[in-house]
PDB file of C-alpha atoms in Angstrom:
ATOM      1  CA  MET A   1     142.823 114.252 122.368  1.00  0.00           C
ATOM      2  CA  ALA A   2     142.770 114.229 126.173  1.00  0.00           C
ATOM      3  CA  LEU A   3     139.012 113.750 126.243  1.00  0.00           C
ATOM      4  CA  ALA A   4     139.146 110.849 123.784  1.00  0.00           C
ATOM      5  CA  ALA A   5     141.928 109.148 125.738  1.00  0.00           C
ATOM      6  CA  ALA A   6     140.025 109.500 128.978  1.00  0.00           C
ATOM      7  CA  ARG A   7     136.933 107.970 127.405  1.00  0.00           C
ATOM      8  CA  ARG A   8     138.915 104.926 126.201  1.00  0.00           C
ATOM      9  CA  VAL A   9     140.391 104.341 129.660  1.00  0.00           C
ATOM     10  CA  LEU A  10     137.066 104.757 131.463  1.00  0.00           C
ATOM     11  CA  LEU A  11     135.166 102.575 129.012  1.00  0.00           C
ATOM     12  CA  HIS A  12     137.682  99.784 129.511  1.00  0.00           C
ATOM     13  CA  ALA A  13     137.586 100.087 133.288  1.00  0.00           C
ATOM     14  CA  GLY A  14     133.823 100.354 133.395  1.00  0.00           C
ATOM     15  CA  SER A  15     133.276  97.307 131.202  1.00  0.00           C
ATOM     16  CA  ARG A  16     135.519  95.171 133.398  1.00  0.00           C
ATOM     17  CA  LEU A  17     133.705  96.269 136.537  1.00  0.00           C
ATOM     18  CA  GLY A  18     130.311  95.687 134.962  1.00  0.00           C
ATOM     19  CA  ARG A  19     131.206  92.073 134.075  1.00  0.00           C
ATOM     20  CA  ARG A  20     132.576  91.376 137.560  1.00  0.00           C
ATOM     21  CA  GLU A  21     129.369  92.439 139.329  1.00  0.00           C
ATOM     22  CA  ALA A  22     126.899  90.865 136.909  1.00  0.00           C
ATOM     23  CA  LEU A  23     126.522  87.826 139.186  1.00  0.00           C
ATOM     24  CA  ASP A  24     124.307  89.731 141.614  1.00  0.00           C
ATOM     25  CA  GLY A  25     121.362  90.066 139.201  1.00  0.00           C
ATOM     26  CA  ALA A  26     121.194  93.774 139.929  1.00  0.00           C
ATOM     27  CA  ARG A  27     124.448  94.900 138.339  1.00  0.00           C
ATOM     28  CA  ARG A  28     126.328  98.083 138.921  1.00  0.00           C
ATOM     29  CA  PHE A  29     129.293  99.735 137.342  1.00  0.00           C
ATOM     30  CA  ALA A  30     131.083 102.810 138.554  1.00  0.00           C
ATOM     31  CA  ASN A  31     133.670 105.291 137.515  1.00  0.00           C
ATOM     32  CA  LYS A  32     135.016 107.721 140.055  1.00  0.00           C
ATOM     33  CA  ARG A  33     132.163 110.213 139.775  1.00  0.00           C
ATOM     34  CA  VAL A  34     129.216 108.212 138.405  1.00  0.00           C
ATOM     35  CA  LEU A  35     127.495 105.167 139.882  1.00  0.00           C
ATOM     36  CA  VAL A  36     125.173 103.184 137.633  1.00  0.00           C
ATOM     37  CA  GLU A  37     122.857 100.612 139.166  1.00  0.00           C
ATOM     38  CA  THR A  38     121.090  98.351 136.689  1.00  0.00           C
ATOM     39  CA  GLU A  39     118.192  95.967 136.993  1.00  0.00           C
ATOM     40  CA  ASP A  40     118.134  93.861 133.838  1.00  0.00           C
ATOM     41  CA  LYS A  41     114.625  92.475 134.323  1.00  0.00           C
ATOM     42  CA  ALA A  42     113.079  95.932 134.580  1.00  0.00           C
ATOM     43  CA  GLY A  43     115.165  97.343 131.748  1.00  0.00           C
ATOM     44  CA  VAL A  44     115.867 100.442 133.852  1.00  0.00           C
ATOM     45  CA  ALA A  45     119.184 101.837 135.057  1.00  0.00           C
ATOM     46  CA  VAL A  46     119.730 104.393 137.790  1.00  0.00           C
ATOM     47  CA  MET A  47     122.582 106.812 137.204  1.00  0.00           C
ATOM     48  CA  LYS A  48     123.737 108.525 140.387  1.00  0.00           C
ATOM     49  CA  PHE A  49     125.931 111.615 140.326  1.00  0.00           C
ATOM     50  CA  LYS A  50     128.672 111.416 142.936  1.00  0.00           C
ATOM     51  CA  ASN A  51     131.035 114.296 142.344  1.00  0.00           C
ATOM     52  CA  PRO A  52     131.022 115.969 145.789  1.00  0.00           C
ATOM     53  CA  PRO A  53     130.509 118.423 147.196  1.00  0.00           C
ATOM     54  CA  VAL A  54     127.980 119.766 144.649  1.00  0.00           C
ATOM     55  CA  ASN A  55     128.167 117.534 141.549  1.00  0.00           C
ATOM     56  CA  SER A  56     129.674 120.349 139.505  1.00  0.00           C
ATOM     57  CA  LEU A  57     130.120 119.422 135.857  1.00  0.00           C
ATOM     58  CA  SER A  58     133.888 119.141 135.638  1.00  0.00           C
ATOM     59  CA  LEU A  59     135.506 117.851 132.463  1.00  0.00           C
ATOM     60  CA  GLU A  60     136.102 114.473 134.101  1.00  0.00           C
ATOM     61  CA  PHE A  61     132.519 114.255 135.372  1.00  0.00           C
ATOM     62  CA  LEU A  62     131.100 115.152 131.954  1.00  0.00           C
ATOM     63  CA  THR A  63     133.262 112.484 130.350  1.00  0.00           C
ATOM     64  CA  GLU A  64     132.140 109.808 132.796  1.00  0.00           C
ATOM     65  CA  LEU A  65     128.468 110.747 132.363  1.00  0.00           C
ATOM     66  CA  VAL A  66     128.703 110.389 128.583  1.00  0.00           C
ATOM     67  CA  ILE A  67     130.549 107.083 128.834  1.00  0.00           C
ATOM     68  CA  SER A  68     128.013 105.685 131.298  1.00  0.00           C
ATOM     69  CA  LEU A  69     125.146 106.661 129.008  1.00  0.00           C
ATOM     70  CA  GLU A  70     126.913 105.172 125.990  1.00  0.00           C
ATOM     71  CA  LYS A  71     127.310 101.869 127.810  1.00  0.00           C
ATOM     72  CA  LEU A  72     123.595 101.741 128.577  1.00  0.00           C
ATOM     73  CA  GLU A  73     122.565 102.751 125.066  1.00  0.00           C
ATOM     74  CA  ASN A  74     124.769 100.044 123.577  1.00  0.00           C
ATOM     75  CA  ASP A  75     123.218  97.377 125.793  1.00  0.00           C
ATOM     76  CA  LYS A  76     119.828  96.436 124.320  1.00  0.00           C
ATOM     77  CA  THR A  77     118.752  95.208 127.755  1.00  0.00           C
ATOM     78  CA  PHE A  78     118.009  98.749 128.851  1.00  0.00           C
ATOM     79  CA  ARG A  79     115.100 100.953 127.859  1.00  0.00           C
ATOM     80  CA  GLY A  80     115.133 103.644 130.535  1.00  0.00           C
ATOM     81  CA  VAL A  81     117.483 105.656 132.760  1.00  0.00           C
ATOM     82  CA  ILE A  82     116.776 107.589 135.946  1.00  0.00           C
ATOM     83  CA  LEU A  83     119.188 110.422 136.712  1.00  0.00           C
ATOM     84  CA  THR A  84     119.584 111.339 140.370  1.00  0.00           C
ATOM     85  CA  SER A  85     122.185 112.438 142.898  1.00  0.00           C
ATOM     86  CA  ASP A  86     124.254 110.561 145.423  1.00  0.00           C
ATOM     87  CA  CYS A  87     125.147 113.852 147.158  1.00  0.00           C
ATOM     88  CA  PRO A  88     122.608 114.987 149.811  1.00  0.00           C
ATOM     89  CA  GLY A  89     120.746 118.199 149.025  1.00  0.00           C
ATOM     90  CA  ILE A  90     122.208 118.784 145.574  1.00  0.00           C
ATOM     91  CA  PHE A  91     121.219 117.389 142.188  1.00  0.00           C
ATOM     92  CA  SER A  92     123.933 119.312 140.348  1.00  0.00           C
ATOM     93  CA  ALA A  93     125.289 122.824 140.811  1.00  0.00           C
ATOM     94  CA  GLY A  94     125.979 122.992 137.072  1.00  0.00           C
ATOM     95  CA  LEU A  95     129.052 123.917 135.102  1.00  0.00           C
ATOM     96  CA  ASP A  96     132.337 123.818 136.971  1.00  0.00           C
ATOM     97  CA  LEU A  97     133.458 127.446 137.021  1.00  0.00           C
ATOM     98  CA  THR A  98     137.050 126.412 137.724  1.00  0.00           C
ATOM     99  CA  GLU A  99     137.084 124.868 134.233  1.00  0.00           C
ATOM    100  CA  MET A 100     136.236 128.310 132.820  1.00  0.00           C
ATOM    101  CA  TYR A 101     138.556 130.513 134.861  1.00  0.00           C
ATOM    102  CA  GLY A 102     142.280 131.042 134.447  1.00  0.00           C
ATOM    103  CA  ARG A 103     142.737 128.347 131.781  1.00  0.00           C
ATOM    104  CA  ASN A 104     143.980 128.519 128.204  1.00  0.00           C
ATOM    105  CA  PRO A 105     141.765 128.636 125.078  1.00  0.00           C
ATOM    106  CA  ALA A 106     142.462 124.983 124.215  1.00  0.00           C
ATOM    107  CA  HIS A 107     141.102 123.906 127.588  1.00  0.00           C
ATOM    108  CA  TYR A 108     138.022 126.083 127.224  1.00  0.00           C
ATOM    109  CA  ALA A 109     137.351 124.529 123.815  1.00  0.00           C
ATOM    110  CA  GLU A 110     137.749 120.981 125.117  1.00  0.00           C
ATOM    111  CA  TYR A 111     135.499 121.708 128.066  1.00  0.00           C
ATOM    112  CA  TRP A 112     132.735 123.254 125.973  1.00  0.00           C
ATOM    113  CA  LYS A 113     132.827 120.392 123.502  1.00  0.00           C
ATOM    114  CA  ALA A 114     132.229 118.022 126.424  1.00  0.00           C
ATOM    115  CA  VAL A 115     129.262 120.120 127.614  1.00  0.00           C
ATOM    116  CA  GLN A 116     127.775 120.027 124.112  1.00  0.00           C
ATOM    117  CA  GLU A 117     128.304 116.299 123.864  1.00  0.00           C
ATOM    118  CA  LEU A 118     126.543 115.549 127.130  1.00  0.00           C
ATOM    119  CA  TRP A 119     123.542 117.673 126.161  1.00  0.00           C
ATOM    120  CA  LEU A 120     123.248 116.111 122.702  1.00  0.00           C
ATOM    121  CA  ARG A 121     123.631 112.607 124.094  1.00  0.00           C
ATOM    122  CA  LEU A 122     120.911 113.142 126.699  1.00  0.00           C
ATOM    123  CA  TYR A 123     118.563 115.209 124.544  1.00  0.00           C
ATOM    124  CA  LEU A 124     118.586 112.782 121.608  1.00  0.00           C
ATOM    125  CA  SER A 125     118.836 109.523 123.536  1.00  0.00           C
ATOM    126  CA  LYS A 126     116.514 106.733 122.408  1.00  0.00           C
ATOM    127  CA  LEU A 127     116.271 105.672 126.042  1.00  0.00           C
ATOM    128  CA  ILE A 128     113.523 107.025 128.282  1.00  0.00           C
ATOM    129  CA  ILE A 129     115.374 109.462 130.520  1.00  0.00           C
ATOM    130  CA  MET A 130     113.838 110.776 133.720  1.00  0.00           C
ATOM    131  CA  SER A 131     115.254 112.895 136.503  1.00  0.00           C
ATOM    132  CA  ALA A 132     114.595 112.338 140.189  1.00  0.00           C
ATOM    133  CA  ILE A 133     115.639 115.792 141.348  1.00  0.00           C
ATOM    134  CA  ASN A 134     116.589 115.295 144.977  1.00  0.00           C
ATOM    135  CA  GLY A 135     118.383 118.579 145.555  1.00  0.00           C
ATOM    136  CA  ALA A 136     119.211 122.027 144.208  1.00  0.00           C
ATOM    137  CA  SER A 137     119.604 122.195 140.445  1.00  0.00           C
ATOM    138  CA  PRO A 138     120.836 125.558 139.144  1.00  0.00           C
ATOM    139  CA  ALA A 139     122.327 126.372 135.738  1.00  0.00           C
ATOM    140  CA  GLY A 140     123.865 123.277 134.121  1.00  0.00           C
ATOM    141  CA  GLY A 141     122.048 121.093 136.636  1.00  0.00           C
ATOM    142  CA  CYS A 142     118.798 122.530 135.356  1.00  0.00           C
ATOM    143  CA  LEU A 143     119.968 121.944 131.786  1.00  0.00           C
ATOM    144  CA  ILE A 144     120.489 118.240 132.492  1.00  0.00           C
ATOM    145  CA  ALA A 145     116.973 118.036 133.923  1.00  0.00           C
ATOM    146  CA  LEU A 146     115.551 119.866 130.881  1.00  0.00           C
ATOM    147  CA  THR A 147     116.913 117.171 128.552  1.00  0.00           C
ATOM    148  CA  CYS A 148     114.844 114.533 130.326  1.00  0.00           C
ATOM    149  CA  ASP A 149     111.547 113.124 129.138  1.00  0.00           C
ATOM    150  CA  TYR A 150     110.069 113.627 132.613  1.00  0.00           C
ATOM    151  CA  ARG A 151     111.188 115.520 135.716  1.00  0.00           C
ATOM    152  CA  ILE A 152     110.112 114.884 139.309  1.00  0.00           C
ATOM    153  CA  MET A 153     111.364 117.203 142.051  1.00  0.00           C
ATOM    154  CA  ALA A 154     111.490 116.857 145.832  1.00  0.00           C
ATOM    155  CA  ASP A 155     109.137 119.182 147.700  1.00  0.00           C
ATOM    156  CA  ASN A 156     111.763 120.977 149.750  1.00  0.00           C
ATOM    157  CA  PRO A 157     111.774 124.806 149.728  1.00  0.00           C
ATOM    158  CA  LYS A 158     115.553 124.788 150.073  1.00  0.00           C
ATOM    159  CA  TYR A 159     115.860 123.221 146.622  1.00  0.00           C
ATOM    160  CA  THR A 160     115.649 125.479 143.580  1.00  0.00           C
ATOM    161  CA  ILE A 161     116.003 124.958 139.842  1.00  0.00           C
ATOM    162  CA  GLY A 162     116.616 127.324 136.940  1.00  0.00           C
ATOM    163  CA  LEU A 163     119.104 128.814 134.510  1.00  0.00           C
ATOM    164  CA  ASN A 164     120.740 131.547 136.583  1.00  0.00           C
ATOM    165  CA  GLU A 165     123.731 132.324 134.378  1.00  0.00           C
ATOM    166  CA  THR A 166     123.093 136.099 134.299  1.00  0.00           C
ATOM    167  CA  LEU A 167     123.619 136.270 138.058  1.00  0.00           C
ATOM    168  CA  LEU A 168     127.172 135.034 137.472  1.00  0.00           C
ATOM    169  CA  GLY A 169     127.817 137.644 134.789  1.00  0.00           C
ATOM    170  CA  ILE A 170     127.612 135.137 131.935  1.00  0.00           C
ATOM    171  CA  VAL A 171     124.965 134.321 129.333  1.00  0.00           C
ATOM    172  CA  ALA A 172     123.110 131.051 128.746  1.00  0.00           C
ATOM    173  CA  PRO A 173     123.999 129.798 125.236  1.00  0.00           C
ATOM    174  CA  SER A 174     121.352 129.758 122.512  1.00  0.00           C
ATOM    175  CA  TRP A 175     120.794 126.005 122.825  1.00  0.00           C
ATOM    176  CA  PHE A 176     120.245 126.304 126.582  1.00  0.00           C
ATOM    177  CA  LYS A 177     117.652 128.942 125.669  1.00  0.00           C
ATOM    178  CA  ASP A 178     116.026 126.781 122.991  1.00  0.00           C
ATOM    179  CA  ASN A 179     115.636 123.850 125.382  1.00  0.00           C
ATOM    180  CA  PHE A 180     114.159 126.192 128.008  1.00  0.00           C
ATOM    181  CA  VAL A 181     111.722 127.834 125.579  1.00  0.00           C
ATOM    182  CA  ASN A 182     110.554 124.409 124.394  1.00  0.00           C
ATOM    183  CA  THR A 183     109.814 123.507 128.002  1.00  0.00           C
ATOM    184  CA  ILE A 184     108.151 126.575 129.525  1.00  0.00           C
ATOM    185  CA  GLY A 185     107.325 128.856 126.588  1.00  0.00           C
ATOM    186  CA  HIS A 186     108.959 131.963 125.146  1.00  0.00           C
ATOM    187  CA  ARG A 187     107.744 134.684 127.517  1.00  0.00           C
ATOM    188  CA  ALA A 188     108.345 132.705 130.702  1.00  0.00           C
ATOM    189  CA  ALA A 189     111.808 131.691 129.469  1.00  0.00           C
ATOM    190  CA  GLU A 190     112.711 135.250 128.430  1.00  0.00           C
ATOM    191  CA  ARG A 191     111.878 136.621 131.863  1.00  0.00           C
ATOM    192  CA  ALA A 192     113.523 133.755 133.751  1.00  0.00           C
ATOM    193  CA  LEU A 193     116.722 133.925 131.707  1.00  0.00           C
ATOM    194  CA  GLN A 194     117.144 137.686 131.994  1.00  0.00           C
ATOM    195  CA  LEU A 195     116.569 137.647 135.748  1.00  0.00           C
ATOM    196  CA  GLY A 196     118.495 134.427 136.356  1.00  0.00           C
ATOM    197  CA  MET A 197     115.484 133.063 138.231  1.00  0.00           C
ATOM    198  CA  LEU A 198     115.775 130.032 140.470  1.00  0.00           C
ATOM    199  CA  PHE A 199     112.393 128.430 141.142  1.00  0.00           C
ATOM    200  CA  PRO A 200     111.473 126.621 144.356  1.00  0.00           C
ATOM    201  CA  PRO A 201     109.539 123.387 143.752  1.00  0.00           C
ATOM    202  CA  ALA A 202     105.992 124.803 143.725  1.00  0.00           C
ATOM    203  CA  GLU A 203     106.927 127.596 141.308  1.00  0.00           C
ATOM    204  CA  ALA A 204     108.959 125.239 139.143  1.00  0.00           C
ATOM    205  CA  LEU A 205     105.876 123.056 138.802  1.00  0.00           C
ATOM    206  CA  LYS A 206     103.617 126.015 138.047  1.00  0.00           C
ATOM    207  CA  VAL A 207     105.819 127.351 135.253  1.00  0.00           C
ATOM    208  CA  GLY A 208     106.549 123.871 133.865  1.00  0.00           C
ATOM    209  CA  VAL A 209     110.244 123.467 134.637  1.00  0.00           C
ATOM    210  CA  VAL A 210     109.323 120.196 136.356  1.00  0.00           C
ATOM    211  CA  ASP A 211     106.417 117.825 135.754  1.00  0.00           C
ATOM    212  CA  GLU A 212     105.693 116.787 139.343  1.00  0.00           C
ATOM    213  CA  VAL A 213     106.606 117.762 142.881  1.00  0.00           C
ATOM    214  CA  VAL A 214     106.353 115.060 145.545  1.00  0.00           C
ATOM    215  CA  PRO A 215     107.457 114.586 149.178  1.00  0.00           C
ATOM    216  CA  GLU A 216     111.203 114.165 149.375  1.00  0.00           C
ATOM    217  CA  ASP A 217     111.042 110.551 150.513  1.00  0.00           C
ATOM    218  CA  GLN A 218     108.849 109.651 147.532  1.00  0.00           C
ATOM    219  CA  VAL A 219     110.895 111.161 144.695  1.00  0.00           C
ATOM    220  CA  PHE A 220     112.543 107.952 143.627  1.00  0.00           C
ATOM    221  CA  SER A 221     109.534 105.667 144.033  1.00  0.00           C
ATOM    222  CA  LYS A 222     107.342 108.085 142.097  1.00  0.00           C
ATOM    223  CA  THR A 223     109.897 108.300 139.303  1.00  0.00           C
ATOM    224  CA  ARG A 224     109.963 104.508 139.057  1.00  0.00           C
ATOM    225  CA  ALA A 225     106.150 104.440 138.874  1.00  0.00           C
ATOM    226  CA  VAL A 226     106.064 107.001 136.073  1.00  0.00           C
ATOM    227  CA  MET A 227     108.858 105.160 134.268  1.00  0.00           C
ATOM    228  CA  ALA A 228     106.669 102.045 134.248  1.00  0.00           C
ATOM    229  CA  GLN A 229     103.939 104.012 132.447  1.00  0.00           C
ATOM    230  CA  TRP A 230     106.373 105.135 129.767  1.00  0.00           C
ATOM    231  CA  LEU A 231     107.802 101.630 129.371  1.00  0.00           C
ATOM    232  CA  ALA A 232     104.317 100.458 128.401  1.00  0.00           C
ATOM    233  CA  ILE A 233     104.636 102.404 125.122  1.00  0.00           C
ATOM    234  CA  PRO A 234     106.289 100.546 122.200  1.00  0.00           C
ATOM    235  CA  ASP A 235     109.867 101.774 121.883  1.00  0.00           C
ATOM    236  CA  HIS A 236     109.840 102.364 118.128  1.00  0.00           C
ATOM    237  CA  SER A 237     106.819 104.692 118.124  1.00  0.00           C
ATOM    238  CA  ARG A 238     107.963 106.589 121.208  1.00  0.00           C
ATOM    239  CA  GLN A 239     111.509 106.995 119.879  1.00  0.00           C
ATOM    240  CA  LEU A 240     110.335 108.260 116.494  1.00  0.00           C
ATOM    241  CA  THR A 241     108.011 110.738 118.174  1.00  0.00           C
ATOM    242  CA  LYS A 242     110.790 111.965 120.462  1.00  0.00           C
ATOM    243  CA  SER A 243     113.104 112.446 117.496  1.00  0.00           C
ATOM    244  CA  MET A 244     110.406 114.305 115.568  1.00  0.00           C
ATOM    245  CA  MET A 245     109.849 116.692 118.466  1.00  0.00           C
ATOM    246  CA  ARG A 246     113.520 117.318 119.263  1.00  0.00           C
ATOM    247  CA  LYS A 247     115.447 117.035 116.004  1.00  0.00           C
ATOM    248  CA  ALA A 248     115.120 120.672 114.919  1.00  0.00           C
ATOM    249  CA  THR A 249     116.374 121.980 118.260  1.00  0.00           C
ATOM    250  CA  ALA A 250     119.324 119.582 118.303  1.00  0.00           C
ATOM    251  CA  ASP A 251     120.156 120.366 114.670  1.00  0.00           C
ATOM    252  CA  ASN A 252     120.491 124.042 115.562  1.00  0.00           C
ATOM    253  CA  LEU A 253     123.496 123.134 117.696  1.00  0.00           C
ATOM    254  CA  ILE A 254     124.863 120.344 115.492  1.00  0.00           C
ATOM    255  CA  LYS A 255     125.045 122.647 112.457  1.00  0.00           C
ATOM    256  CA  GLN A 256     126.976 125.311 114.324  1.00  0.00           C
ATOM    257  CA  ARG A 257     128.804 123.219 116.881  1.00  0.00           C
ATOM    258  CA  GLU A 258     132.306 124.434 116.042  1.00  0.00           C
ATOM    259  CA  ALA A 259     131.160 128.049 115.812  1.00  0.00           C
ATOM    260  CA  ASP A 260     129.489 127.673 119.201  1.00  0.00           C
ATOM    261  CA  ILE A 261     132.753 126.413 120.686  1.00  0.00           C
ATOM    262  CA  GLN A 262     134.694 129.317 119.222  1.00  0.00           C
ATOM    263  CA  TYR A 263     132.148 131.807 120.491  1.00  0.00           C
ATOM    264  CA  PHE A 264     132.332 130.306 123.971  1.00  0.00           C
ATOM    265  CA  VAL A 265     136.137 130.458 123.985  1.00  0.00           C
ATOM    266  CA  SER A 266     136.081 134.070 122.848  1.00  0.00           C
ATOM    267  CA  PHE A 267     133.391 135.028 125.348  1.00  0.00           C
ATOM    268  CA  ILE A 268     134.813 133.272 128.381  1.00  0.00           C
ATOM    269  CA  SER A 269     138.300 134.633 127.651  1.00  0.00           C
ATOM    270  CA  ARG A 270     137.189 138.270 127.923  1.00  0.00           C
ATOM    271  CA  ASP A 271     138.791 140.150 130.776  1.00  0.00           C
ATOM    272  CA  SER A 272     135.400 141.311 132.072  1.00  0.00           C
ATOM    273  CA  ILE A 273     134.051 137.735 132.160  1.00  0.00           C
ATOM    274  CA  GLN A 274     137.163 136.379 133.819  1.00  0.00           C
ATOM    275  CA  LYS A 275     136.869 139.121 136.414  1.00  0.00           C
ATOM    276  CA  SER A 276     133.207 138.239 137.094  1.00  0.00           C
ATOM    277  CA  LEU A 277     134.121 134.576 137.512  1.00  0.00           C
ATOM    278  CA  GLN A 278     137.004 135.495 139.819  1.00  0.00           C
ATOM    279  CA  VAL A 279     134.710 137.559 142.039  1.00  0.00           C
ATOM    280  CA  TYR A 280     132.110 134.802 142.186  1.00  0.00           C
ATOM    281  CA  LEU A 281     134.670 132.093 142.960  1.00  0.00           C
ATOM    282  CA  GLU A 282     136.143 134.223 145.741  1.00  0.00           C
ATOM    283  CA  LYS A 283     132.667 134.626 147.256  1.00  0.00           C
ATOM    284  CA  LEU A 284     132.213 130.860 147.164  1.00  0.00           C
ATOM    285  CA  LYS A 285     135.530 130.375 148.970  1.00  0.00           C
ATOM    286  CA  GLN A 286     134.451 132.820 151.672  1.00  0.00           C
ATOM    287  CA  LYS A 287     131.138 130.987 152.161  1.00  0.00           C
ATOM    288  CA  ARG A 288     132.912 127.667 152.540  1.00  0.00           C
ATOM    289  CA  GLY A 289     135.481 129.433 154.614  1.00  0.00           C
TER     290      GLY A 289
END
C-alpha cells in the first residue's frame, strides 16, 4: 500500500514538472533521487541517479526509478534510455542494507517486491537501455547494469563491478544468478558468485560483464554513439528479438514472484543474517567515521 501511494504522488509531481520544463526543447523532470533529461528529437533520455552518497537502492529510490522509467515508456517520443550517475565515483552501491536490517517482515516484503519490480521493468523494457558506468558498481548496482542492452564502463582502476553478496554474508537470488549466467557464462558466473568477485574495468571487459571500457571523460559520448547505432534498427524487430532472448529468464521470476518474496523475508530475518548485516554496517560507520 505504501509503495503504491508513493508511486501515485511521485507520478503526479513528476508529470507537472515535466510539463513546466517542456518549453526548453530539452526537457527534464526530477523526483528527489532521480533526474531525467530528455531530448525529444533524438528520442533518447538520460536517467541520472542522485541518491548520495552512494546511490544505494533504498525503497524510495527504487520507487522513483520505476516511475521515471514508466513515464518514458508511456511517452512514444522515446526509444532509448541511458542510465548513469550524478554522484562522482559511484554508479550504484546496490541494495540499501538499512532496508534489510532491523525492520519487520512486512517491510522486508515491500522492499523486495520493489527490487523485483525494478529488475523486471528494466530487463523487459521495450526501450533500448544502456548504462554509462561512471563509478563503482557492486551488487545491486551491477544487477542494474546487467539488465541493460549495452554497458560501457569508465577506465578507472578504482571502479569495480560484480555481484559480491557472499562477502556480506548473504546470497545472490536465483534471478540475479540467471541474469549473470546469461551475460558471462555458467562457469565464470559460478566462480564469481561464490567468491563475491568485484572486477576492475579491464577484467570486467575480459569476462564480459561490460561491453566496452573507455577513458573516463568519454563514457557518456561513447554511449551516445553506440545508442545511435542501436536506434538505426527498426523498433519492432529489435523489441521482438529482445523479448525472445529474455522472456524465459524473466518468466522464472514472474512465476515464483511471491515465493521469492517469502524466501527473502525468511532468509533476511534469520538471526545469523541480521548479525552479518549488523557487523557490516558497523564497519561502514567506522570507515565513514
